[in-house]
Amino acid sequence: EKAGHKHFMAKEIAEQPIVLAEAMTHYVQNGEITLPEALDFTKFDRITMVACGTAYLACLTAKYWFEQIARIPVEVDVASEFRYREPPIPARTLAIFVSQSGETADTLAALHYAKGKADMILSVVNVTESSMARDSDLALPILAGVEVSVASTKAFTCQLSLLSLLTLKAAQQRGKIDIGTAAKHLENLKKIPSLISHSLAISSDVKKIARKIAKAEDVLFLGRGAMFPLALEGALKLKELSYIHAEGYASGELKHGPIALIDNRVPVVVMAPRDALFDKTVSNMQEVMARGGKVLLISDAKGIAQAGQGVWETLTMPEVDPVFAPILYALPAQLLAYYTAIAKGTDVDQPRNLAKSVTVE
Ligand code: F6R
C-alpha cells in the first residue's frame, strides 16, 4: 500500500504531481475556474481564515495571494486562539476553515463560533464527509486522496492550489484582474505539477545535505513575502519529524533578535525563488554568512549563480513564476524534513507525541 515507497510520507510526497494535476482538472474547465455559484466574492469585504498547524500555514500563504491579487483584506488565526478570543466578526465577512481531516477539535469549535456571525462559512477539507464539511455553508474538497503519514504533505500543496484558484476567482469577480493576467496565472498554476515532478530529482542532493543537518541542534528557515509561511512550514516539518529545534522567520525580522543565534553550528535555510524581494532576501542571507552562519540557499540556477558564492550548500529548483512559487518550494521543505528524519532514524510516518487527527483540544 506504500506503492514501493519506504514510508507513506515518501509516497505522499511523490504523489503530489498527480493529485495536484487532477485537482486542477477538476476545478478548471475550458480555461474557467468552476466553483459553486453560491461562492460570490463581491458579497464580501474581508476574509477570516482559521486553521491549525500546516493548514494554518497554508492560510498564511493564501493571505498574500488574496490581498495582492484579489485586493481583499485577510485575517489569519490559529483556531485555538480564535475560538477563545471570540473576535467580533463584521458584516460581509467570509470565514474560511482549512483542515485536512475536517475533524480538528479547535478548528471545528472556531467554525461553530463563526456560524451565524460570518456571512458565509466555507470549509476547505480533504475528507468530504467530515464534521467541518457537514457544518459549513459550502465545503470544497482539496482532492488530495487519503493522507496517512502524520506529517501533512500533499494535503498542504493541494490546499495551496485550491486557495490560489479561490484567489483568482475572487480577483475576477471583484474586477481586480484582467482576462490576460488571469489566464497567465492559470497557465502558471497548471505548470506546477510537472515542475514538482521534475524537482523530485533534488532528492539525492537533499539526502546528502540532510545527513549534515541531522547533526545540528538548531536550524533556522528564512523567507520573505509568501515564502515566509513556507519558512515556517519548513521549520515545523523539521521539528516534528527529526526532533531538531527549528524556527522560521521572515528574513527582515532577523536583525530584530534571531540573528543573535547565528554561529557556525546553525544551518540557515534560505527559501529564495527569484521574486521581487530576492535581492533583499540575499542581503539578509549575507548578514547571516558574515556571522559565520551556514547557509543552505534554495533558489533556481540563476539565483544560485547570482547569490550562491560562499554559501554552505545549495539546492537548485526549476524556474517558476514567483506568485505561486510557495507551492513548488513546499517540496524541498518536505524532503529536507524527510531525509533528516531518515538520517536520525526517527519514526517518519508516526513521529512521537503526534496524532494524525487532533480531535481533542
Ligand atoms: C503538520 C501537521 C499538522 C496538521 C494540523 C491540522 O505536518 O500535519 O500540523 O496540519 O494538526 O490538521 P488538519 O488539517 O486535519 O486540521
mmCIF file of C-alpha atoms and ligand atoms in Angstrom:
data_model
loop_
_atom_site.group_PDB
_atom_site.id
_atom_site.type_symbol
_atom_site.label_atom_id
_atom_site.label_comp_id
_atom_site.label_asym_id
_atom_site.label_seq_id
_atom_site.Cartn_x
_atom_site.Cartn_y
_atom_site.Cartn_z
ATOM 1 C CA GLU A 1 0.000 0.000 0.000
ATOM 2 C CA LYS A 2 3.066 2.228 0.143
ATOM 3 C CA ALA A 3 3.390 1.613 -3.588
ATOM 4 C CA GLY A 4 7.068 0.675 -3.413
ATOM 5 C CA HIS A 5 7.995 3.552 -1.097
ATOM 6 C CA LYS A 6 9.639 3.073 2.282
ATOM 7 C CA HIS A 7 7.164 5.320 4.056
ATOM 8 C CA PHE A 8 3.717 6.753 3.469
ATOM 9 C CA MET A 9 5.299 10.188 3.636
ATOM 10 C CA ALA A 10 7.580 9.391 0.677
ATOM 11 C CA LYS A 11 4.616 8.033 -1.259
ATOM 12 C CA GLU A 12 2.520 11.094 -0.496
ATOM 13 C CA ILE A 13 5.319 13.483 -1.443
ATOM 14 C CA ALA A 14 5.785 11.656 -4.743
ATOM 15 C CA GLU A 15 2.035 11.657 -5.443
ATOM 16 C CA GLN A 16 1.823 15.449 -5.448
ATOM 17 C CA PRO A 17 2.239 15.993 -9.198
ATOM 18 C CA ILE A 18 -0.627 13.578 -9.885
ATOM 19 C CA VAL A 19 -3.105 14.754 -7.269
ATOM 20 C CA LEU A 20 -2.386 18.419 -7.984
ATOM 21 C CA ALA A 21 -2.917 17.924 -11.702
ATOM 22 C CA GLU A 22 -6.166 16.042 -11.036
ATOM 23 C CA ALA A 23 -7.418 18.759 -8.712
ATOM 24 C CA MET A 24 -6.639 21.379 -11.371
ATOM 25 C CA THR A 25 -8.577 19.377 -13.951
ATOM 26 C CA HIS A 26 -11.485 19.167 -11.529
ATOM 27 C CA TYR A 27 -11.592 22.895 -10.768
ATOM 28 C CA VAL A 28 -10.564 24.361 -14.135
ATOM 29 C CA GLN A 29 -12.677 23.532 -17.147
ATOM 30 C CA ASN A 30 -12.143 25.100 -20.580
ATOM 31 C CA GLY A 31 -9.959 27.749 -19.023
ATOM 32 C CA GLU A 32 -12.660 28.698 -16.492
ATOM 33 C CA ILE A 33 -12.375 28.220 -12.745
ATOM 34 C CA THR A 34 -15.502 26.258 -11.876
ATOM 35 C CA LEU A 35 -16.730 26.828 -8.349
ATOM 36 C CA PRO A 36 -20.272 26.687 -6.925
ATOM 37 C CA GLU A 37 -22.287 29.797 -7.801
ATOM 38 C CA ALA A 38 -23.057 30.321 -4.126
ATOM 39 C CA LEU A 39 -19.482 31.498 -3.736
ATOM 40 C CA ASP A 40 -19.658 35.152 -4.747
ATOM 41 C CA PHE A 41 -16.696 37.244 -3.613
ATOM 42 C CA THR A 42 -18.460 40.515 -4.489
ATOM 43 C CA LYS A 43 -20.550 39.896 -1.358
ATOM 44 C CA PHE A 44 -17.567 40.094 0.980
ATOM 45 C CA ASP A 45 -15.315 42.909 2.149
ATOM 46 C CA ARG A 46 -12.950 40.706 4.127
ATOM 47 C CA ILE A 47 -11.910 37.138 4.758
ATOM 48 C CA THR A 48 -11.092 35.459 8.066
ATOM 49 C CA MET A 49 -9.108 32.238 7.781
ATOM 50 C CA VAL A 50 -8.745 29.811 10.675
ATOM 51 C CA ALA A 51 -6.820 26.537 10.952
ATOM 52 C CA CYS A 52 -4.127 24.661 12.901
ATOM 53 C CA GLY A 53 -0.576 23.570 12.119
ATOM 54 C CA THR A 54 0.316 23.092 8.494
ATOM 55 C CA ALA A 55 -3.210 24.039 7.393
ATOM 56 C CA TYR A 56 -2.713 27.355 9.233
ATOM 57 C CA LEU A 57 0.465 27.919 7.229
ATOM 58 C CA ALA A 58 -1.486 27.306 4.016
ATOM 59 C CA CYS A 59 -3.846 30.085 5.180
ATOM 60 C CA LEU A 60 -0.933 32.439 5.906
ATOM 61 C CA THR A 61 0.368 31.865 2.371
ATOM 62 C CA ALA A 62 -3.076 32.472 0.897
ATOM 63 C CA LYS A 63 -3.306 35.786 2.739
ATOM 64 C CA TYR A 64 -0.538 37.125 0.479
ATOM 65 C CA TRP A 65 -2.413 35.935 -2.600
ATOM 66 C CA PHE A 66 -5.874 37.169 -1.610
ATOM 67 C CA GLU A 67 -4.539 40.568 -0.589
ATOM 68 C CA GLN A 68 -2.142 41.107 -3.513
ATOM 69 C CA ILE A 69 -4.149 39.599 -6.340
ATOM 70 C CA ALA A 70 -7.794 39.945 -5.262
ATOM 71 C CA ARG A 71 -7.233 43.083 -3.099
ATOM 72 C CA ILE A 72 -9.354 41.692 -0.284
ATOM 73 C CA PRO A 73 -8.112 42.039 3.322
ATOM 74 C CA VAL A 74 -7.490 38.754 5.108
ATOM 75 C CA GLU A 75 -7.015 37.893 8.764
ATOM 76 C CA VAL A 76 -5.476 34.561 9.660
ATOM 77 C CA ASP A 77 -5.631 32.948 13.066
ATOM 78 C CA VAL A 78 -4.767 29.686 14.751
ATOM 79 C CA ALA A 79 -8.013 28.034 15.775
ATOM 80 C CA SER A 80 -7.118 27.597 19.466
ATOM 81 C CA GLU A 81 -6.628 31.372 19.791
ATOM 82 C CA PHE A 82 -9.544 32.426 17.610
ATOM 83 C CA ARG A 83 -12.123 30.321 19.438
ATOM 84 C CA TYR A 84 -11.381 31.688 22.909
ATOM 85 C CA ARG A 85 -10.655 35.279 21.899
ATOM 86 C CA GLU A 86 -14.145 35.407 20.466
ATOM 87 C CA PRO A 87 -13.296 38.136 17.967
ATOM 88 C CA PRO A 88 -16.019 40.366 16.569
ATOM 89 C CA ILE A 89 -16.879 39.312 13.034
ATOM 90 C CA PRO A 90 -18.054 42.303 10.979
ATOM 91 C CA ALA A 91 -20.748 42.139 8.298
ATOM 92 C CA ARG A 92 -19.656 40.992 4.830
ATOM 93 C CA THR A 93 -17.059 38.567 6.184
ATOM 94 C CA LEU A 94 -16.281 35.251 4.524
ATOM 95 C CA ALA A 95 -14.926 32.774 7.080
ATOM 96 C CA ILE A 96 -12.717 30.018 5.666
ATOM 97 C CA PHE A 97 -11.706 26.974 7.708
ATOM 98 C CA VAL A 98 -8.902 24.831 6.304
ATOM 99 C CA SER A 99 -8.398 21.291 7.548
ATOM 100 C CA GLN A 100 -7.151 18.071 6.011
ATOM 101 C CA SER A 101 -9.174 15.869 8.342
ATOM 102 C CA GLY A 102 -12.127 18.191 8.803
ATOM 103 C CA GLU A 103 -12.218 16.963 12.423
ATOM 104 C CA THR A 104 -9.597 19.048 14.265
ATOM 105 C CA ALA A 105 -11.329 19.986 17.544
ATOM 106 C CA ASP A 106 -10.149 23.602 17.741
ATOM 107 C CA THR A 107 -10.882 24.370 14.086
ATOM 108 C CA LEU A 108 -14.331 22.813 14.370
ATOM 109 C CA ALA A 109 -15.084 24.848 17.516
ATOM 110 C CA ALA A 110 -13.887 28.002 15.742
ATOM 111 C CA LEU A 111 -16.210 27.183 12.848
ATOM 112 C CA HIS A 112 -19.138 26.790 15.223
ATOM 113 C CA TYR A 113 -18.274 30.158 16.819
ATOM 114 C CA ALA A 114 -18.309 31.877 13.414
ATOM 115 C CA LYS A 115 -21.636 30.339 12.436
ATOM 116 C CA GLY A 116 -24.397 32.895 12.358
ATOM 117 C CA LYS A 117 -21.809 35.711 12.571
ATOM 118 C CA ALA A 118 -19.895 35.432 9.299
ATOM 119 C CA ASP A 119 -21.898 35.852 6.086
ATOM 120 C CA MET A 120 -20.661 32.517 4.816
ATOM 121 C CA ILE A 121 -18.789 29.552 6.291
ATOM 122 C CA LEU A 122 -16.561 27.878 3.750
ATOM 123 C CA SER A 123 -14.512 24.830 4.616
ATOM 124 C CA VAL A 124 -11.559 23.609 2.597
ATOM 125 C CA VAL A 125 -11.164 19.947 3.505
ATOM 126 C CA ASN A 126 -9.715 16.691 2.286
ATOM 127 C CA VAL A 127 -12.281 14.470 3.983
ATOM 128 C CA THR A 128 -15.598 15.446 2.422
ATOM 129 C CA GLU A 129 -17.765 13.526 4.889
ATOM 130 C CA SER A 130 -16.124 15.275 7.864
ATOM 131 C CA SER A 131 -17.783 17.320 10.617
ATOM 132 C CA MET A 132 -16.438 20.597 9.199
ATOM 133 C CA ALA A 133 -17.758 19.845 5.731
ATOM 134 C CA ARG A 134 -21.151 18.983 7.207
ATOM 135 C CA ASP A 135 -21.401 22.103 9.373
ATOM 136 C CA SER A 136 -20.332 24.591 6.638
ATOM 137 C CA ASP A 137 -22.425 26.558 4.161
ATOM 138 C CA LEU A 138 -20.068 25.275 1.493
ATOM 139 C CA ALA A 139 -17.297 22.665 1.591
ATOM 140 C CA LEU A 140 -14.705 22.436 -1.145
ATOM 141 C CA PRO A 141 -12.602 19.269 -1.409
ATOM 142 C CA ILE A 142 -8.874 19.616 -1.976
ATOM 143 C CA LEU A 143 -8.867 16.182 -3.665
ATOM 144 C CA ALA A 144 -5.508 15.083 -2.239
ATOM 145 C CA GLY A 145 -6.635 11.484 -1.665
ATOM 146 C CA VAL A 146 -6.135 9.700 1.660
ATOM 147 C CA GLU A 147 -3.176 11.086 3.613
ATOM 148 C CA VAL A 148 -1.785 8.505 6.043
ATOM 149 C CA SER A 149 1.509 9.985 7.192
ATOM 150 C CA VAL A 150 1.034 12.160 10.272
ATOM 151 C CA ALA A 151 3.054 14.957 8.673
ATOM 152 C CA SER A 152 0.908 16.699 6.117
ATOM 153 C CA THR A 153 2.483 16.971 2.655
ATOM 154 C CA LYS A 154 0.186 16.520 -0.328
ATOM 155 C CA ALA A 155 -2.740 17.979 1.610
ATOM 156 C CA PHE A 156 -0.695 21.177 2.098
ATOM 157 C CA THR A 157 0.114 21.625 -1.592
ATOM 158 C CA CYS A 158 -3.468 20.758 -2.556
ATOM 159 C CA GLN A 159 -4.748 23.319 -0.030
ATOM 160 C CA LEU A 160 -2.429 25.914 -1.549
ATOM 161 C CA SER A 161 -3.518 25.015 -5.036
ATOM 162 C CA LEU A 162 -7.241 25.336 -4.243
ATOM 163 C CA LEU A 163 -6.658 28.575 -2.307
ATOM 164 C CA SER A 164 -4.817 30.007 -5.302
ATOM 165 C CA LEU A 165 -7.793 29.160 -7.524
ATOM 166 C CA LEU A 166 -10.123 30.814 -5.000
ATOM 167 C CA THR A 167 -7.872 33.880 -5.164
ATOM 168 C CA LEU A 168 -8.081 34.075 -8.945
ATOM 169 C CA LYS A 169 -11.851 33.589 -8.820
ATOM 170 C CA ALA A 170 -12.131 36.354 -6.213
ATOM 171 C CA ALA A 171 -9.945 38.665 -8.307
ATOM 172 C CA GLN A 172 -12.111 38.040 -11.385
ATOM 173 C CA GLN A 173 -15.424 38.505 -9.586
ATOM 174 C CA ARG A 174 -14.191 41.682 -7.893
ATOM 175 C CA GLY A 175 -12.816 43.080 -11.141
ATOM 176 C CA LYS A 176 -9.257 43.248 -9.836
ATOM 177 C CA ILE A 177 -7.637 41.322 -12.686
ATOM 178 C CA ASP A 178 -7.837 41.488 -16.474
ATOM 179 C CA ILE A 179 -8.553 38.452 -18.613
ATOM 180 C CA GLY A 180 -4.983 38.158 -19.895
ATOM 181 C CA THR A 181 -3.384 38.268 -16.451
ATOM 182 C CA ALA A 182 -5.864 35.745 -15.059
ATOM 183 C CA ALA A 183 -5.157 33.401 -17.980
ATOM 184 C CA LYS A 184 -1.424 33.783 -17.420
ATOM 185 C CA HIS A 185 -1.756 32.937 -13.719
ATOM 186 C CA LEU A 186 -3.824 29.861 -14.592
ATOM 187 C CA GLU A 187 -1.198 28.733 -17.100
ATOM 188 C CA ASN A 188 1.497 29.152 -14.462
ATOM 189 C CA LEU A 189 -0.533 27.189 -11.942
ATOM 190 C CA LYS A 190 -1.044 24.382 -14.419
ATOM 191 C CA LYS A 191 2.725 24.075 -14.773
ATOM 192 C CA ILE A 192 3.290 23.479 -11.047
ATOM 193 C CA PRO A 193 2.591 19.698 -11.036
ATOM 194 C CA SER A 194 5.213 18.991 -13.705
ATOM 195 C CA LEU A 195 7.683 21.375 -12.022
ATOM 196 C CA ILE A 196 7.220 19.389 -8.794
ATOM 197 C CA SER A 197 7.663 16.179 -10.753
ATOM 198 C CA HIS A 198 10.991 17.409 -12.209
ATOM 199 C CA SER A 199 12.108 18.722 -8.830
ATOM 200 C CA LEU A 200 11.815 15.293 -7.205
ATOM 201 C CA ALA A 201 15.280 14.797 -8.717
ATOM 202 C CA ILE A 202 16.740 17.044 -5.988
ATOM 203 C CA SER A 203 16.129 14.144 -3.566
ATOM 204 C CA SER A 204 19.706 12.833 -3.878
ATOM 205 C CA ASP A 205 21.158 16.278 -3.079
ATOM 206 C CA VAL A 206 18.729 16.706 -0.198
ATOM 207 C CA LYS A 207 19.753 13.319 1.213
ATOM 208 C CA LYS A 208 23.381 14.399 1.274
ATOM 209 C CA ILE A 209 22.610 17.757 2.931
ATOM 210 C CA ALA A 210 20.200 16.115 5.380
ATOM 211 C CA ARG A 211 22.995 13.937 6.783
ATOM 212 C CA LYS A 212 24.767 17.145 7.793
ATOM 213 C CA ILE A 213 21.624 18.861 9.068
ATOM 214 C CA ALA A 214 20.944 15.800 11.222
ATOM 215 C CA LYS A 215 23.948 16.803 13.347
ATOM 216 C CA ALA A 216 22.609 20.300 14.054
ATOM 217 C CA GLU A 217 20.832 21.279 17.243
ATOM 218 C CA ASP A 218 19.096 24.315 15.811
ATOM 219 C CA VAL A 219 18.080 25.191 12.275
ATOM 220 C CA LEU A 220 16.612 28.461 11.016
ATOM 221 C CA PHE A 221 14.445 28.893 7.936
ATOM 222 C CA LEU A 222 14.130 32.296 6.278
ATOM 223 C CA GLY A 223 11.764 33.629 3.643
ATOM 224 C CA ARG A 224 10.119 36.868 2.566
ATOM 225 C CA GLY A 225 6.632 37.609 1.307
ATOM 226 C CA ALA A 226 4.644 34.465 0.552
ATOM 227 C CA MET A 227 7.838 32.497 1.209
ATOM 228 C CA PHE A 228 7.718 33.494 4.892
ATOM 229 C CA PRO A 229 4.935 30.996 5.674
ATOM 230 C CA LEU A 230 6.964 28.413 3.745
ATOM 231 C CA ALA A 231 9.898 29.083 6.075
ATOM 232 C CA LEU A 232 7.530 28.391 8.982
ATOM 233 C CA GLU A 233 6.382 25.193 7.273
ATOM 234 C CA GLY A 234 9.971 24.038 6.688
ATOM 235 C CA ALA A 235 10.717 24.562 10.377
ATOM 236 C CA LEU A 236 7.517 22.848 11.529
ATOM 237 C CA LYS A 237 8.166 19.789 9.366
ATOM 238 C CA LEU A 238 11.794 19.515 10.511
ATOM 239 C CA LYS A 239 10.799 19.779 14.186
ATOM 240 C CA GLU A 240 8.048 17.227 14.048
ATOM 241 C CA LEU A 241 9.963 14.630 12.023
ATOM 242 C CA SER A 242 13.575 14.943 13.185
ATOM 243 C CA TYR A 243 13.035 16.484 16.653
ATOM 244 C CA ILE A 244 15.656 19.123 15.804
ATOM 245 C CA HIS A 245 14.815 22.563 17.100
ATOM 246 C CA ALA A 246 13.898 24.742 14.131
ATOM 247 C CA GLU A 247 12.364 28.184 13.688
ATOM 248 C CA GLY A 248 11.055 30.017 10.675
ATOM 249 C CA TYR A 249 11.464 33.774 10.406
ATOM 250 C CA ALA A 250 10.565 36.499 7.987
ATOM 251 C CA SER A 251 14.002 37.395 6.570
ATOM 252 C CA GLY A 252 13.571 41.034 7.536
ATOM 253 C CA GLU A 253 12.941 40.128 11.197
ATOM 254 C CA LEU A 254 16.363 38.531 11.547
ATOM 255 C CA LYS A 255 18.130 41.620 12.764
ATOM 256 C CA HIS A 256 15.444 42.228 15.397
ATOM 257 C CA GLY A 257 16.668 39.345 17.538
ATOM 258 C CA PRO A 258 17.186 35.945 15.992
ATOM 259 C CA ILE A 259 20.493 36.911 14.371
ATOM 260 C CA ALA A 260 21.973 36.549 17.876
ATOM 261 C CA LEU A 261 21.569 32.782 17.457
ATOM 262 C CA ILE A 262 23.825 32.606 14.411
ATOM 263 C CA ASP A 263 27.165 30.845 14.669
ATOM 264 C CA ASN A 264 28.948 28.192 12.649
ATOM 265 C CA ARG A 265 26.823 25.391 14.100
ATOM 266 C CA VAL A 266 23.488 26.765 12.893
ATOM 267 C CA PRO A 267 22.315 25.839 9.404
ATOM 268 C CA VAL A 268 20.122 28.576 7.933
ATOM 269 C CA VAL A 269 17.823 27.509 5.136
ATOM 270 C CA VAL A 270 17.049 30.419 2.817
ATOM 271 C CA MET A 271 13.999 29.905 0.607
ATOM 272 C CA ALA A 272 14.570 32.337 -2.216
ATOM 273 C CA PRO A 273 12.828 31.985 -5.558
ATOM 274 C CA ARG A 274 13.785 34.921 -7.805
ATOM 275 C CA ASP A 275 10.883 37.172 -6.949
ATOM 276 C CA ALA A 276 10.660 40.933 -6.469
ATOM 277 C CA LEU A 277 12.157 40.562 -2.978
ATOM 278 C CA PHE A 278 15.064 38.308 -3.990
ATOM 279 C CA ASP A 279 17.782 40.956 -3.529
ATOM 280 C CA LYS A 280 16.506 41.828 -0.073
ATOM 281 C CA THR A 281 16.478 38.175 0.957
ATOM 282 C CA VAL A 282 20.015 37.788 -0.373
ATOM 283 C CA SER A 283 21.227 40.736 1.655
ATOM 284 C CA ASN A 284 19.726 39.173 4.822
ATOM 285 C CA MET A 285 21.457 35.926 3.847
ATOM 286 C CA GLN A 286 24.790 37.737 3.582
ATOM 287 C CA GLU A 287 24.306 39.124 7.078
ATOM 288 C CA VAL A 288 23.991 35.521 8.273
ATOM 289 C CA MET A 289 27.134 34.483 6.396
ATOM 290 C CA ALA A 290 29.114 37.423 7.773
ATOM 291 C CA ARG A 291 28.427 35.968 11.233
ATOM 292 C CA GLY A 292 29.597 32.502 10.292
ATOM 293 C CA GLY A 293 26.122 31.005 9.704
ATOM 294 C CA LYS A 294 25.920 28.017 7.360
ATOM 295 C CA VAL A 295 23.530 28.946 4.590
ATOM 296 C CA LEU A 296 21.599 26.444 2.516
ATOM 297 C CA LEU A 297 20.338 28.517 -0.410
ATOM 298 C CA ILE A 298 17.280 27.184 -2.221
ATOM 299 C CA SER A 299 16.704 29.050 -5.485
ATOM 300 C CA ASP A 300 16.805 28.481 -9.223
ATOM 301 C CA ALA A 301 20.030 28.198 -11.235
ATOM 302 C CA LYS A 302 20.132 31.928 -11.976
ATOM 303 C CA GLY A 303 19.515 32.827 -8.346
ATOM 304 C CA ILE A 304 22.279 30.491 -7.227
ATOM 305 C CA ALA A 305 24.656 31.860 -9.883
ATOM 306 C CA GLN A 306 23.881 35.385 -8.689
ATOM 307 C CA ALA A 307 23.991 34.856 -4.926
ATOM 308 C CA GLY A 308 25.420 31.431 -4.188
ATOM 309 C CA GLN A 309 29.028 32.412 -3.704
ATOM 310 C CA GLY A 310 30.398 31.279 -0.366
ATOM 311 C CA VAL A 311 27.207 29.571 0.798
ATOM 312 C CA TRP A 312 27.379 26.239 2.633
ATOM 313 C CA GLU A 313 25.053 24.256 0.375
ATOM 314 C CA THR A 314 22.594 24.886 -2.440
ATOM 315 C CA LEU A 315 19.501 23.217 -3.838
ATOM 316 C CA THR A 316 18.622 24.123 -7.406
ATOM 317 C CA MET A 317 14.935 24.402 -8.211
ATOM 318 C CA PRO A 318 13.436 24.954 -11.662
ATOM 319 C CA GLU A 319 12.421 28.481 -12.636
ATOM 320 C CA VAL A 320 8.878 29.207 -11.552
ATOM 321 C CA ASP A 321 6.567 32.169 -11.708
ATOM 322 C CA PRO A 322 7.152 33.840 -8.323
ATOM 323 C CA VAL A 323 3.455 34.196 -7.471
ATOM 324 C CA PHE A 324 2.849 30.513 -6.934
ATOM 325 C CA ALA A 325 6.437 29.580 -6.035
ATOM 326 C CA PRO A 326 5.342 28.614 -2.498
ATOM 327 C CA ILE A 327 3.559 25.543 -3.900
ATOM 328 C CA LEU A 328 6.764 24.357 -5.595
ATOM 329 C CA TYR A 329 9.033 25.272 -2.677
ATOM 330 C CA ALA A 330 6.953 23.118 -0.332
ATOM 331 C CA LEU A 331 8.789 20.187 -1.891
ATOM 332 C CA PRO A 332 12.333 20.971 -0.653
ATOM 333 C CA ALA A 333 10.849 21.764 2.782
ATOM 334 C CA GLN A 334 9.200 18.337 2.875
ATOM 335 C CA LEU A 335 12.225 16.469 1.525
ATOM 336 C CA LEU A 336 14.625 18.139 3.974
ATOM 337 C CA ALA A 337 12.486 17.040 6.912
ATOM 338 C CA TYR A 338 12.001 13.569 5.475
ATOM 339 C CA TYR A 339 15.668 12.814 4.809
ATOM 340 C CA THR A 340 16.851 14.397 8.064
ATOM 341 C CA ALA A 341 14.432 12.102 9.904
ATOM 342 C CA ILE A 342 15.820 9.130 7.945
ATOM 343 C CA ALA A 343 19.383 10.188 8.839
ATOM 344 C CA LYS A 344 18.402 10.408 12.510
ATOM 345 C CA GLY A 345 16.446 7.166 12.436
ATOM 346 C CA THR A 346 13.232 8.679 13.805
ATOM 347 C CA ASP A 347 9.774 7.309 13.007
ATOM 348 C CA VAL A 348 8.847 9.207 9.845
ATOM 349 C CA ASP A 349 5.205 8.269 9.458
ATOM 350 C CA GLN A 350 4.386 8.322 13.168
ATOM 351 C CA PRO A 351 6.532 10.889 14.997
ATOM 352 C CA ARG A 352 6.496 10.699 18.789
ATOM 353 C CA ASN A 353 3.699 12.504 20.652
ATOM 354 C CA LEU A 354 1.736 13.331 17.472
ATOM 355 C CA ALA A 355 -1.621 12.168 16.134
ATOM 356 C CA LYS A 356 -2.937 12.423 12.591
ATOM 357 C CA SER A 357 -6.214 13.901 13.649
ATOM 358 C CA VAL A 358 -6.293 16.077 16.770
ATOM 359 C CA THR A 359 -9.874 15.653 17.939
ATOM 360 C CA VAL A 360 -9.208 16.848 21.484
ATOM 361 C CA GLU A 361 -8.113 20.404 22.256
HETATM 362 C C1 F6R B 1 1.906 19.011 10.371
HETATM 363 C C2 F6R B 1 0.530 18.557 10.502
HETATM 364 C C3 F6R B 1 -0.380 19.239 11.489
HETATM 365 C C4 F6R B 1 -1.781 19.429 10.892
HETATM 366 C C5 F6R B 1 -2.743 20.038 11.936
HETATM 367 C C6 F6R B 1 -4.103 20.327 11.352
HETATM 368 O O1 F6R B 1 2.602 18.263 9.427
HETATM 369 O O2 F6R B 1 0.127 17.643 9.833
HETATM 370 O O3 F6R B 1 0.166 20.468 11.875
HETATM 371 O O4 F6R B 1 -1.677 20.243 9.765
HETATM 372 O O5 F6R B 1 -2.848 19.163 13.036
HETATM 373 O O6 F6R B 1 -4.743 19.162 10.934
HETATM 374 P P1 F6R B 1 -5.997 19.249 9.973
HETATM 375 O O7 F6R B 1 -5.532 19.790 8.695
HETATM 376 O O8 F6R B 1 -6.506 17.836 9.846
HETATM 377 O O9 F6R B 1 -6.986 20.159 10.636
#
